[in-house]
PDB file of N, CA and C in Angstrom:
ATOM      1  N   UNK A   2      17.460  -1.772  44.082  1.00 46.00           N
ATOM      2  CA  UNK A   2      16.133  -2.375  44.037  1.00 46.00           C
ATOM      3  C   UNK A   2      15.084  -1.384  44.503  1.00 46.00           C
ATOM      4  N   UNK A   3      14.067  -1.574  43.639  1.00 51.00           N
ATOM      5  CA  UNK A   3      13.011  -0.974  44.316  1.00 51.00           C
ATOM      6  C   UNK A   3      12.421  -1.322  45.555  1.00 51.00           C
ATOM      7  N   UNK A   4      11.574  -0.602  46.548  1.00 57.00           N
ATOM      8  CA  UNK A   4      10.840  -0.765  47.303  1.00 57.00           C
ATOM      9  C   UNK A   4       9.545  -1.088  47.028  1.00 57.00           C
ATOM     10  N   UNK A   5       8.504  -2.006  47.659  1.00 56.00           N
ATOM     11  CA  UNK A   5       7.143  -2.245  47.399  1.00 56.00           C
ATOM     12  C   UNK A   5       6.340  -1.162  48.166  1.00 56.00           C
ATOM     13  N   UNK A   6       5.005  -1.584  48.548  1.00 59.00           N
ATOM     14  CA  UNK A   6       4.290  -0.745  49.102  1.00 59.00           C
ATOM     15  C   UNK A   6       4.743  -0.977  50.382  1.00 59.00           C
ATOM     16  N   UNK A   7       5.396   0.452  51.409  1.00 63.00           N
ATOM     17  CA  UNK A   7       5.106   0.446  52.476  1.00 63.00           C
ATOM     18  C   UNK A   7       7.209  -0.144  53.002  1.00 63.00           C
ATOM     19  N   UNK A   8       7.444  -0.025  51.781  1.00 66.00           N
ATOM     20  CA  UNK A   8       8.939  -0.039  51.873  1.00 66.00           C
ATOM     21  C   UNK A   8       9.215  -1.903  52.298  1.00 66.00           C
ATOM     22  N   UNK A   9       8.550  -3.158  52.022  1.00 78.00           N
ATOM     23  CA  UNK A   9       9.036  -4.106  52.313  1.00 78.00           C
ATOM     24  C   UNK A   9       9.453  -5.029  51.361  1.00 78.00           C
ATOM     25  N   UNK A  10      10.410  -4.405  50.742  1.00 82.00           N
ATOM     26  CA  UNK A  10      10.643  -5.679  49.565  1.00 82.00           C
ATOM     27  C   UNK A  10      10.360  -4.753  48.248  1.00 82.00           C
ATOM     28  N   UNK A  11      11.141  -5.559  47.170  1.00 88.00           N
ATOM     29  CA  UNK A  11      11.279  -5.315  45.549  1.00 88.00           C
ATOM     30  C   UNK A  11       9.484  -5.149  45.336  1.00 88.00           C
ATOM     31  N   UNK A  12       9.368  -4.455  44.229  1.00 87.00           N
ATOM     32  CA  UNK A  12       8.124  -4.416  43.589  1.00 87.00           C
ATOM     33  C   UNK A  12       7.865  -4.879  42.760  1.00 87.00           C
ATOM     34  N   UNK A  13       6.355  -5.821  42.786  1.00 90.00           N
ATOM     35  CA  UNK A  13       6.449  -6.610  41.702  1.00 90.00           C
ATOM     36  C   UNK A  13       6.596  -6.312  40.128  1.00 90.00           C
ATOM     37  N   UNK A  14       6.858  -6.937  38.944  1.00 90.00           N
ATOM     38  CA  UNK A  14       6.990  -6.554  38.198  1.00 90.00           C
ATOM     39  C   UNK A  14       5.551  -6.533  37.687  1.00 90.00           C
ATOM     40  N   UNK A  15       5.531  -5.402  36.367  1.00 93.00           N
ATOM     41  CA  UNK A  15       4.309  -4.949  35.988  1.00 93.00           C
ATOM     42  C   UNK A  15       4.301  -6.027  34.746  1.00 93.00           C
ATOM     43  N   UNK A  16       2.849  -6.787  34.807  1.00 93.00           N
ATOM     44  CA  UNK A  16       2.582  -7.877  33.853  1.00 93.00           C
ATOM     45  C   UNK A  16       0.944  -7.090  32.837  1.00 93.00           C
ATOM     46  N   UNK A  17       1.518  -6.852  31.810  1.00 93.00           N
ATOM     47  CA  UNK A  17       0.406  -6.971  30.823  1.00 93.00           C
ATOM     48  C   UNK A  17       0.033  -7.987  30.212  1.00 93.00           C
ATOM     49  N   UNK A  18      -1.292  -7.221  30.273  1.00 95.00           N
ATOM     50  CA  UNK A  18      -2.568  -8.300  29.668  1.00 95.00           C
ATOM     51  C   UNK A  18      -2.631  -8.227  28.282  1.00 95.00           C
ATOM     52  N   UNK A  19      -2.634  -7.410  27.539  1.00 96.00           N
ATOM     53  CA  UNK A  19      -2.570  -6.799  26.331  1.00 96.00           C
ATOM     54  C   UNK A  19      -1.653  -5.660  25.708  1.00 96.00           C
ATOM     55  N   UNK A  20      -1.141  -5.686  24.901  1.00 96.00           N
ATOM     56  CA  UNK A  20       0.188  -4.301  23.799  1.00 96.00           C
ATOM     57  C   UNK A  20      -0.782  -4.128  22.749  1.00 96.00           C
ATOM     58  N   UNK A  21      -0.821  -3.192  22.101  1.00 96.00           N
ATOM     59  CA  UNK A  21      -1.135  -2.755  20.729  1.00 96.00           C
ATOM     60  C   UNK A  21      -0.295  -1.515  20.611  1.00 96.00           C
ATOM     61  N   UNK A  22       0.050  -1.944  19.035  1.00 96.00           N
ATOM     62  CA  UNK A  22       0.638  -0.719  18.453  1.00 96.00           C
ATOM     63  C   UNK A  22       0.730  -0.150  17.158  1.00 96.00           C
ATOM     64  N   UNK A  23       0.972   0.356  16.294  1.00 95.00           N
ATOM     65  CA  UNK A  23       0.345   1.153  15.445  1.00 95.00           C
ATOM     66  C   UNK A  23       1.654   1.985  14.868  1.00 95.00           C
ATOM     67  N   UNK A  24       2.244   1.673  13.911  1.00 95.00           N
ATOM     68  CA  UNK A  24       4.470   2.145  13.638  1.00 95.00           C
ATOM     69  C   UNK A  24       4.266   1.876  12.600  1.00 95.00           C
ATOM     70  N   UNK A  25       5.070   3.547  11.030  1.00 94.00           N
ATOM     71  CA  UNK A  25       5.376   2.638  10.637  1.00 94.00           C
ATOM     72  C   UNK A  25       6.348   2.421  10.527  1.00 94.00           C
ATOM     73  N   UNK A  26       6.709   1.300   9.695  1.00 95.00           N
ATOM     74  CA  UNK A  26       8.451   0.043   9.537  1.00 95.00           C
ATOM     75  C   UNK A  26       8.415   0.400   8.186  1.00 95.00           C
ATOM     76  N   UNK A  27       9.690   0.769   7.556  1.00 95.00           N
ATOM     77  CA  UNK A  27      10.557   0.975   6.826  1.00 95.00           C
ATOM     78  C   UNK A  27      10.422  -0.292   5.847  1.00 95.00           C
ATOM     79  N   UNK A  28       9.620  -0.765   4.879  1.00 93.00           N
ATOM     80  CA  UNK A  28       9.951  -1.954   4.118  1.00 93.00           C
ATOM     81  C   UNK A  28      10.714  -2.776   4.472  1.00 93.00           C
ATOM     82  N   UNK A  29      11.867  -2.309   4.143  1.00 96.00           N
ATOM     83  CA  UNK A  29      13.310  -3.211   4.161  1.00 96.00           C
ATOM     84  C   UNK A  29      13.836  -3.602   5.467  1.00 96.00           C
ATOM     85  N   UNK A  30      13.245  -2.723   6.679  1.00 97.00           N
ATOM     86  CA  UNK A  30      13.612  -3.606   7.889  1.00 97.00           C
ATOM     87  C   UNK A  30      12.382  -4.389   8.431  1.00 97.00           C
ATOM     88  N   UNK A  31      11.312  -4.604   7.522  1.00 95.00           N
ATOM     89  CA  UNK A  31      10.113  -5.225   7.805  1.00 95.00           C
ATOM     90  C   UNK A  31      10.751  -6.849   8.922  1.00 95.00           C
ATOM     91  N   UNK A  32      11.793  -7.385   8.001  1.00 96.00           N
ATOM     92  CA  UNK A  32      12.559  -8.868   8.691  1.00 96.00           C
ATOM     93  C   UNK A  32      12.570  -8.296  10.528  1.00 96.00           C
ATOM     94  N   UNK A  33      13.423  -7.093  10.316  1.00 98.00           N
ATOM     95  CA  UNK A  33      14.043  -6.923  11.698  1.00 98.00           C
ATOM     96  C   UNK A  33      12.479  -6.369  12.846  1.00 98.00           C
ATOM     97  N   UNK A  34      11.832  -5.946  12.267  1.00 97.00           N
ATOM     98  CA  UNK A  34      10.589  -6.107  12.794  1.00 97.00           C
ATOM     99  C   UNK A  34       9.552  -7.320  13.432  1.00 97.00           C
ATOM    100  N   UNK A  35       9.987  -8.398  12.565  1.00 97.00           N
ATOM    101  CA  UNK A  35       9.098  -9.613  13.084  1.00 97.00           C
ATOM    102  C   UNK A  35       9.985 -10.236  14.084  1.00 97.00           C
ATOM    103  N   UNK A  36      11.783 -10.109  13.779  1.00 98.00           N
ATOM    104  CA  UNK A  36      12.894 -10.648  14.543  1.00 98.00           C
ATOM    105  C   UNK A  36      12.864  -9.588  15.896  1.00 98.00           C
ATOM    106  N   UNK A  37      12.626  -8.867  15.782  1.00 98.00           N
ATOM    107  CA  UNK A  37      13.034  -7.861  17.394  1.00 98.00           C
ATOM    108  C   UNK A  37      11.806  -7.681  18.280  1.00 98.00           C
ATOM    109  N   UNK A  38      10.521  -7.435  17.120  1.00 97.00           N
ATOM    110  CA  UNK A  38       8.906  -7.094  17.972  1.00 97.00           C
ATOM    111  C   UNK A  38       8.355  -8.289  18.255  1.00 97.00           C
ATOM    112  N   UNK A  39       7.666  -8.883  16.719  1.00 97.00           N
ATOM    113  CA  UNK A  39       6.547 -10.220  17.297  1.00 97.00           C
ATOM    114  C   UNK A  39       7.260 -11.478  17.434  1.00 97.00           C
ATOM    115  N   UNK A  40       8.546 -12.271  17.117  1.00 98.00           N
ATOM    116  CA  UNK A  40       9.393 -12.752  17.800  1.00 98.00           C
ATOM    117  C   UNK A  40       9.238 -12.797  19.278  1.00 98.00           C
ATOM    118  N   UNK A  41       9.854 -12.184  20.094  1.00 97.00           N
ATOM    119  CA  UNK A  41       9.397 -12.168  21.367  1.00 97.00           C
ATOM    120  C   UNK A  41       8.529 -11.487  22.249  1.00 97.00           C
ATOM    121  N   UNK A  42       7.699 -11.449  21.217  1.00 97.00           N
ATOM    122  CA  UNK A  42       6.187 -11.824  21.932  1.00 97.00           C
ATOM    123  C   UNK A  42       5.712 -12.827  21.682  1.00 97.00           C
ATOM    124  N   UNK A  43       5.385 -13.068  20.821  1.00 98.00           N
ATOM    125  CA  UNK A  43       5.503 -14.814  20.454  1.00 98.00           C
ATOM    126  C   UNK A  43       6.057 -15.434  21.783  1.00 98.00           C
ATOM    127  N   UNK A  44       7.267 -15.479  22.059  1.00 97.00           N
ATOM    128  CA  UNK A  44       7.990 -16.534  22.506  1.00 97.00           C
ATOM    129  C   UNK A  44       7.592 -16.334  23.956  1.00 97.00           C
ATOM    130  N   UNK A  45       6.984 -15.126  24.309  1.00 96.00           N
ATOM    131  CA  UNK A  45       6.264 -14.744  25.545  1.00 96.00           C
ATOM    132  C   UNK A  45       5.018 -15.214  25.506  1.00 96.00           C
ATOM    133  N   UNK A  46       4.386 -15.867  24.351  1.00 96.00           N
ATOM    134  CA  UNK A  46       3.189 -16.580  24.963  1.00 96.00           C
ATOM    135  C   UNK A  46       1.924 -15.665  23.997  1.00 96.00           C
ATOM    136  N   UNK A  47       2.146 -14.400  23.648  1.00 97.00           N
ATOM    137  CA  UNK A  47       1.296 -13.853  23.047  1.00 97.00           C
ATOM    138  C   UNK A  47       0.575 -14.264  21.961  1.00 97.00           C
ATOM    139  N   UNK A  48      -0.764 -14.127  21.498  1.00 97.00           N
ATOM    140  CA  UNK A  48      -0.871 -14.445  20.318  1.00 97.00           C
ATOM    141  C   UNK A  48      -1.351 -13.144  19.466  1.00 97.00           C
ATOM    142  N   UNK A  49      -0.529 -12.949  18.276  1.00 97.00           N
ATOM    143  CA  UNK A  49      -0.167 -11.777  17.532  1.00 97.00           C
ATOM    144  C   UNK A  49      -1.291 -11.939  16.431  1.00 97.00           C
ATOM    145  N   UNK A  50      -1.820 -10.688  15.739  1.00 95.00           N
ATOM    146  CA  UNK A  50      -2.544 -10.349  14.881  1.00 95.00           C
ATOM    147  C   UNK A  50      -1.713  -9.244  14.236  1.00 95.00           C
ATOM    148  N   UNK A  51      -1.861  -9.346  13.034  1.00 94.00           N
ATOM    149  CA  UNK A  51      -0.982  -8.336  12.017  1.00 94.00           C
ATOM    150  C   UNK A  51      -2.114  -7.728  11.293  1.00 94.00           C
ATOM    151  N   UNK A  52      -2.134  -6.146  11.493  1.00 93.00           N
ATOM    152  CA  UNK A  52      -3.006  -5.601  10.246  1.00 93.00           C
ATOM    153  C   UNK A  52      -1.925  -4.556   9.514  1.00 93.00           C
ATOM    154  N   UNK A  53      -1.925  -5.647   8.247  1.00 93.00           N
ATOM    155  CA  UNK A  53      -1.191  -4.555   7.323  1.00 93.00           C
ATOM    156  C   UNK A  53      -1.583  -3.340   6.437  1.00 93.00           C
ATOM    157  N   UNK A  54      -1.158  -2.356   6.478  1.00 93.00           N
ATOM    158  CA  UNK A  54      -1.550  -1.278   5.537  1.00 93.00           C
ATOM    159  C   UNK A  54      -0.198  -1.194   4.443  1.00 93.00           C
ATOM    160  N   UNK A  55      -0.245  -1.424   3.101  1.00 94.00           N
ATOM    161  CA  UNK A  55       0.927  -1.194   1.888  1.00 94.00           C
ATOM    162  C   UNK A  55       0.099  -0.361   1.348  1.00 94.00           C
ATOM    163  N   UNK A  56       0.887   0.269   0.691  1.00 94.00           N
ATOM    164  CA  UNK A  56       0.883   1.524  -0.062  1.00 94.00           C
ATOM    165  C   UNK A  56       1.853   1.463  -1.170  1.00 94.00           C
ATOM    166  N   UNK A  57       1.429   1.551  -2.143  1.00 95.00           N
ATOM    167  CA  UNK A  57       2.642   1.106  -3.475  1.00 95.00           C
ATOM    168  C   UNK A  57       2.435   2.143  -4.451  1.00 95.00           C
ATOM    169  N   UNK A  58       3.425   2.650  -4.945  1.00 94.00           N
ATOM    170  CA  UNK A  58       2.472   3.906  -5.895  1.00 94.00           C
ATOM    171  C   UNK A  58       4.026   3.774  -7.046  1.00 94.00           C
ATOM    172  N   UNK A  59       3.805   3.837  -8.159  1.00 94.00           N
ATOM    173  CA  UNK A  59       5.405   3.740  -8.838  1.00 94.00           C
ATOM    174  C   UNK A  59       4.492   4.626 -10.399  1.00 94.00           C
ATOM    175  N   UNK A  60       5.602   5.990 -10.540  1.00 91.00           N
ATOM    176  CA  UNK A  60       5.159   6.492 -12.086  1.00 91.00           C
ATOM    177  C   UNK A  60       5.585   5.940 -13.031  1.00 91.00           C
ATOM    178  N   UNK A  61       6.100   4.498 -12.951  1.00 92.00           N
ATOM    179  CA  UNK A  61       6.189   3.844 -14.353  1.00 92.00           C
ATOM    180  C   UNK A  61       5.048   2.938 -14.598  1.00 92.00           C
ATOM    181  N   UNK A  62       4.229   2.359 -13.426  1.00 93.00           N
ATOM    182  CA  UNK A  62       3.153   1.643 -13.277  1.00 93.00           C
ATOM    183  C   UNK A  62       3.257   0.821 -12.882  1.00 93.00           C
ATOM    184  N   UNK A  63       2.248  -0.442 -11.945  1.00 94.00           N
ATOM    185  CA  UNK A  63       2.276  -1.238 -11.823  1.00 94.00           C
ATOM    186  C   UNK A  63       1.815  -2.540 -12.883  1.00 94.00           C
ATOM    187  N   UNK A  64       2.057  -3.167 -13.488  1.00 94.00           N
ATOM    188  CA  UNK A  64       1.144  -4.083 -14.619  1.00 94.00           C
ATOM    189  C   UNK A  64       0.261  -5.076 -13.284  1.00 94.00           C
ATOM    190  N   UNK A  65      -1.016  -5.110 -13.777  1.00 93.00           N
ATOM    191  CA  UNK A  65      -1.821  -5.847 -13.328  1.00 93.00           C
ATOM    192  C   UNK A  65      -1.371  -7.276 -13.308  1.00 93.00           C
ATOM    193  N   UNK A  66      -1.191  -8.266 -14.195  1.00 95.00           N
ATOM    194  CA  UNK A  66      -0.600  -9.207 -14.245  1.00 95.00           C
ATOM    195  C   UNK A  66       0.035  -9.193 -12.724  1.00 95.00           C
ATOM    196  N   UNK A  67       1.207  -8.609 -12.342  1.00 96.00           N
ATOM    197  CA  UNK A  67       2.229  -8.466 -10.704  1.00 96.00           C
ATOM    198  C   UNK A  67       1.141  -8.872  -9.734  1.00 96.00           C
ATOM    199  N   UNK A  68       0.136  -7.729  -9.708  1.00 94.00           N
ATOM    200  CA  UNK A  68      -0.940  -7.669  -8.722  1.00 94.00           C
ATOM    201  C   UNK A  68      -1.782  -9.122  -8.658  1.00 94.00           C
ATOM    202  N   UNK A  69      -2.248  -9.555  -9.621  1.00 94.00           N
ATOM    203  CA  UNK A  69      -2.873 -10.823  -9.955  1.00 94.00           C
ATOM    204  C   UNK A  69      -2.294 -12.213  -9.433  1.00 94.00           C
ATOM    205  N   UNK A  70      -0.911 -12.184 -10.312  1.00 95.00           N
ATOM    206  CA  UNK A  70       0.116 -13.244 -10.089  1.00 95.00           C
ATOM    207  C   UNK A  70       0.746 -13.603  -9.347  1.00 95.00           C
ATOM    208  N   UNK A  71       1.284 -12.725  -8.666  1.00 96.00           N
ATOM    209  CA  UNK A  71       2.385 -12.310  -7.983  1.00 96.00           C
ATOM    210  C   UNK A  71       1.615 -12.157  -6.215  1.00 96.00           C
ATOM    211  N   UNK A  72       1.110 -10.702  -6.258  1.00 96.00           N
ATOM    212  CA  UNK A  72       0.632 -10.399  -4.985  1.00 96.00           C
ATOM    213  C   UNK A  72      -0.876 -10.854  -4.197  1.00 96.00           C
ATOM    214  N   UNK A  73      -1.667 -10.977  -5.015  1.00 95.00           N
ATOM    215  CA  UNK A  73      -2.747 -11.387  -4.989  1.00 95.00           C
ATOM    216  C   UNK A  73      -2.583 -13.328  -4.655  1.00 95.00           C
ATOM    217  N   UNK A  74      -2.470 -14.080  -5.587  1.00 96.00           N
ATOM    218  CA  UNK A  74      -1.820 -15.198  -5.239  1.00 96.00           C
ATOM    219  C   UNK A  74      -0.644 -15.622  -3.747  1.00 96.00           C
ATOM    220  N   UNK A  75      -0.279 -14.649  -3.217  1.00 96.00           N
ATOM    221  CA  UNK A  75       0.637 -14.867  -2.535  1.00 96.00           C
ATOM    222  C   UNK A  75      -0.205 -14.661  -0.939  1.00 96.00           C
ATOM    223  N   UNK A  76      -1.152 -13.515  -1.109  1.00 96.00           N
ATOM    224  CA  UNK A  76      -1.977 -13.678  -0.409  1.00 96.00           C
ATOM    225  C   UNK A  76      -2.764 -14.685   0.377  1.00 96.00           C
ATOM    226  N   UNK A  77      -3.461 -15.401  -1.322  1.00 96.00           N
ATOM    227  CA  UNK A  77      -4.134 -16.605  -1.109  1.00 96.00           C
ATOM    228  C   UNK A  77      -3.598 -17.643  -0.411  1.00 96.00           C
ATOM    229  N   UNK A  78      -2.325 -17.998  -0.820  1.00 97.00           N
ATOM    230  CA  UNK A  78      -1.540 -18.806  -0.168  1.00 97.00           C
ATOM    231  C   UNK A  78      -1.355 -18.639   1.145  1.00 97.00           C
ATOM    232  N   UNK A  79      -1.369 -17.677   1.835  1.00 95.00           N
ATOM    233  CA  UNK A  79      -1.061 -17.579   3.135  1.00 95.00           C
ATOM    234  C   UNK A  79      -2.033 -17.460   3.890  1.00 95.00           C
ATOM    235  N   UNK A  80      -3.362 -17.427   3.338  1.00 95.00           N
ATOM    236  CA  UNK A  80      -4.719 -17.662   3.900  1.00 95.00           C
ATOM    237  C   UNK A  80      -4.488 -15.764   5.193  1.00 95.00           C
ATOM    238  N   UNK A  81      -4.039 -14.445   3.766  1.00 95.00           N
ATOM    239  CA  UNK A  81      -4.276 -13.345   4.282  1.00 95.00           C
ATOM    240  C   UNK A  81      -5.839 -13.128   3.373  1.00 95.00           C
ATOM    241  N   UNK A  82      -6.831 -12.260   4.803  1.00 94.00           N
ATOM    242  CA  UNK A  82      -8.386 -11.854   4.371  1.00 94.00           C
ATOM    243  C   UNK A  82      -7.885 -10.370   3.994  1.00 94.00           C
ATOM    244  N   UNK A  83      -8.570 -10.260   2.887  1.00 94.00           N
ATOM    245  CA  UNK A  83      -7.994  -8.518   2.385  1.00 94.00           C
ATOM    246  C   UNK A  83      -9.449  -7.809   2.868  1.00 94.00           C
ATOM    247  N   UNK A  84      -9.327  -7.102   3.508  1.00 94.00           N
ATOM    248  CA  UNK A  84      -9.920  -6.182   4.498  1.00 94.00           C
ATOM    249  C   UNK A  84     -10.629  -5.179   3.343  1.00 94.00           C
ATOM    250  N   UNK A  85      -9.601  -4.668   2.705  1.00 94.00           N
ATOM    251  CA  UNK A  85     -10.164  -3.114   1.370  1.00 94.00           C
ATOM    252  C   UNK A  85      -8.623  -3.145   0.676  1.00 94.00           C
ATOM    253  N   UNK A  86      -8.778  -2.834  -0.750  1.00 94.00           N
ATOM    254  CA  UNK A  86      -7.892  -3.321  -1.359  1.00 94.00           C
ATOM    255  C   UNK A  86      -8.760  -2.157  -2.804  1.00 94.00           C
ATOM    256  N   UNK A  87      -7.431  -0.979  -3.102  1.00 94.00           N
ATOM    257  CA  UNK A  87      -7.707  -0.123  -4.116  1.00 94.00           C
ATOM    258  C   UNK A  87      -6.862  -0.085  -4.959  1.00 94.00           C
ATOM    259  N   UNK A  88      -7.046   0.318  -6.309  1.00 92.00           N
ATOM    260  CA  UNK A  88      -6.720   0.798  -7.310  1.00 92.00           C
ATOM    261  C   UNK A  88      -6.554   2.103  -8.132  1.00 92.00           C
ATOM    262  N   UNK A  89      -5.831   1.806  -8.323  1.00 90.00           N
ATOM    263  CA  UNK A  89      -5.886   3.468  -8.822  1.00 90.00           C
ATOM    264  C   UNK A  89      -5.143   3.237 -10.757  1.00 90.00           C
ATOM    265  N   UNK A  90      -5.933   3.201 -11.866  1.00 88.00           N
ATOM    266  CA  UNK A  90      -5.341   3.188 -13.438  1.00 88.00           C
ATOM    267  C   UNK A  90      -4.954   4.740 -13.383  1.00 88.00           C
ATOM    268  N   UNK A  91      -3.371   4.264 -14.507  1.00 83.00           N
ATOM    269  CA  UNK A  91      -3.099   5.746 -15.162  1.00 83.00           C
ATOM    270  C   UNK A  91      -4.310   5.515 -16.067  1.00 83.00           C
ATOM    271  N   UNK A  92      -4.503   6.808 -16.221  1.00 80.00           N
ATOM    272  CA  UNK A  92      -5.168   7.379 -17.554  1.00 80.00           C
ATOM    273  C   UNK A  92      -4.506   6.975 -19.238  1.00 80.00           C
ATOM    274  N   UNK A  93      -5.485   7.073 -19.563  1.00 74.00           N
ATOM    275  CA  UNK A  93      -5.239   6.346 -20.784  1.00 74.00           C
ATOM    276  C   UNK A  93      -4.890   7.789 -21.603  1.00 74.00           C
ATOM    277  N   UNK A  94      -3.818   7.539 -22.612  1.00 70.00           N
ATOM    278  CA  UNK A  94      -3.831   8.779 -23.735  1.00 70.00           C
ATOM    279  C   UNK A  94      -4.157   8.745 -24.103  1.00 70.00           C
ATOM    280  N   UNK A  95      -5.763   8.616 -24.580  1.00 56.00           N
ATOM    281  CA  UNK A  95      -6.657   8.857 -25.374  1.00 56.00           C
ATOM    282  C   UNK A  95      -7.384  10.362 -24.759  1.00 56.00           C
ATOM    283  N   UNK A  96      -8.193  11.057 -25.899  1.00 47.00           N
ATOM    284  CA  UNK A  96      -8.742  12.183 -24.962  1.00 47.00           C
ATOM    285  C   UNK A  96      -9.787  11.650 -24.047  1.00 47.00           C
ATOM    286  N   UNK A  97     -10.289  12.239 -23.021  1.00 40.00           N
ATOM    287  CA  UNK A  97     -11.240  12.344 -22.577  1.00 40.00           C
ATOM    288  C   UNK A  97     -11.271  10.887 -21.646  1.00 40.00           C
ATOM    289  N   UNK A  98     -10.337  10.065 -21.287  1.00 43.00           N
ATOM    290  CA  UNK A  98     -10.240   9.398 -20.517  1.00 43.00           C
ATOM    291  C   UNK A  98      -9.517   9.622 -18.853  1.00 43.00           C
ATOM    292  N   UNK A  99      -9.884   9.181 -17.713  1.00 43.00           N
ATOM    293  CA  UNK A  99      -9.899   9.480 -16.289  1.00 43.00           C
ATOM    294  C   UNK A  99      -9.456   8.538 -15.874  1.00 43.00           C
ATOM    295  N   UNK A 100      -8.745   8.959 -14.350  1.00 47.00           N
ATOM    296  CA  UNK A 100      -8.619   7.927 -13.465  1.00 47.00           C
ATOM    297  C   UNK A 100      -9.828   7.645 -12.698  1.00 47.00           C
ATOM    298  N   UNK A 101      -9.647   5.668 -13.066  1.00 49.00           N
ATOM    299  CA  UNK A 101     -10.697   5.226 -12.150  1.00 49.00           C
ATOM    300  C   UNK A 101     -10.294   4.689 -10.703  1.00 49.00           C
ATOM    301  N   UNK A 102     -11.414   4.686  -9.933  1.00 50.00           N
ATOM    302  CA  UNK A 102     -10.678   4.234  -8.450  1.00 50.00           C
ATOM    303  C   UNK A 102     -11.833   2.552  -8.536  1.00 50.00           C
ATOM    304  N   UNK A 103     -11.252   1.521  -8.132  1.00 52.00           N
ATOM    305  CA  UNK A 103     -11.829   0.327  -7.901  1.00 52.00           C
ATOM    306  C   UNK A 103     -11.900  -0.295  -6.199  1.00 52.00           C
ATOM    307  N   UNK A 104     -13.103  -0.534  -5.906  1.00 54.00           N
ATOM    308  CA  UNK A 104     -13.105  -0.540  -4.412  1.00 54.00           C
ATOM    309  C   UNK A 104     -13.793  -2.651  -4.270  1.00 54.00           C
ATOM    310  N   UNK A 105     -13.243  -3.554  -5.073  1.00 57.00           N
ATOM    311  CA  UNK A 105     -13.203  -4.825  -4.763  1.00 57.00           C
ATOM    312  C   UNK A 105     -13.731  -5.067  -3.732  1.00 57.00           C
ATOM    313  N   UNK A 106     -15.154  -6.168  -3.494  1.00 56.00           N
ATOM    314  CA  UNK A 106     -15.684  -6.438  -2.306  1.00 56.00           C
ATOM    315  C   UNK A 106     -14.349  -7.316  -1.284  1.00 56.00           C
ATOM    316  N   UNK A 107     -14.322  -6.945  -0.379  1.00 53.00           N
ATOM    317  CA  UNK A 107     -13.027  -7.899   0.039  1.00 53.00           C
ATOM    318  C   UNK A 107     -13.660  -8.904   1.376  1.00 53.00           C
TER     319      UNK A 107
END
């Protein structure tokens, strides 16, 4: 055991007021993340805020439709506020066409 101040007794334990942290998690152990981190904090009383950053990038493409249907909708449902939310189109094979970047009021 530890000593306190002045050698009389255990020391108290150190109680925070506030954690923040800033990691990133591996997709696929995203589960073991909410089960090992905000899990018990949670169960400690905390109340948790999640700011997510995804990053998705695939050279076969994403079809808009996914984004719309799929991710966008799934959002809604869970009553997530999208903070900034970009785009990035392949280029079209036509000549003289570019990638555009889309910056959605969010």
């Amino acid at each position: 055991t530890q000593k306190g101040e002045g050698g009389l007794g255990p020391s108290p334990p150190t109680i925070l007021l506030e954690y923040k942290l800033e990691a990133i998690v591996p997709w696929d152990r995203l589960s073991d993340f909410v089960r090992g981190v905000v899990m018990p904090l949670r169960q400690a009383g905390a109340e948790i805020t999640l700011r997510i950053q995804l990053n998705a990038r695939s050279q076969d493409g994403i079809k808009q439709e996914i984004l719309e249907h799929k991710v966008r909708e799934t959002l809604r449902q869970i009553g997530a506020k999208i903070v900034r939310e970009e785009t990035v189109e392949r280029p079209q094979r036509d000549e003289g066409k570019s990638t555009t970047l889309s910056f959605p009021a969010g």
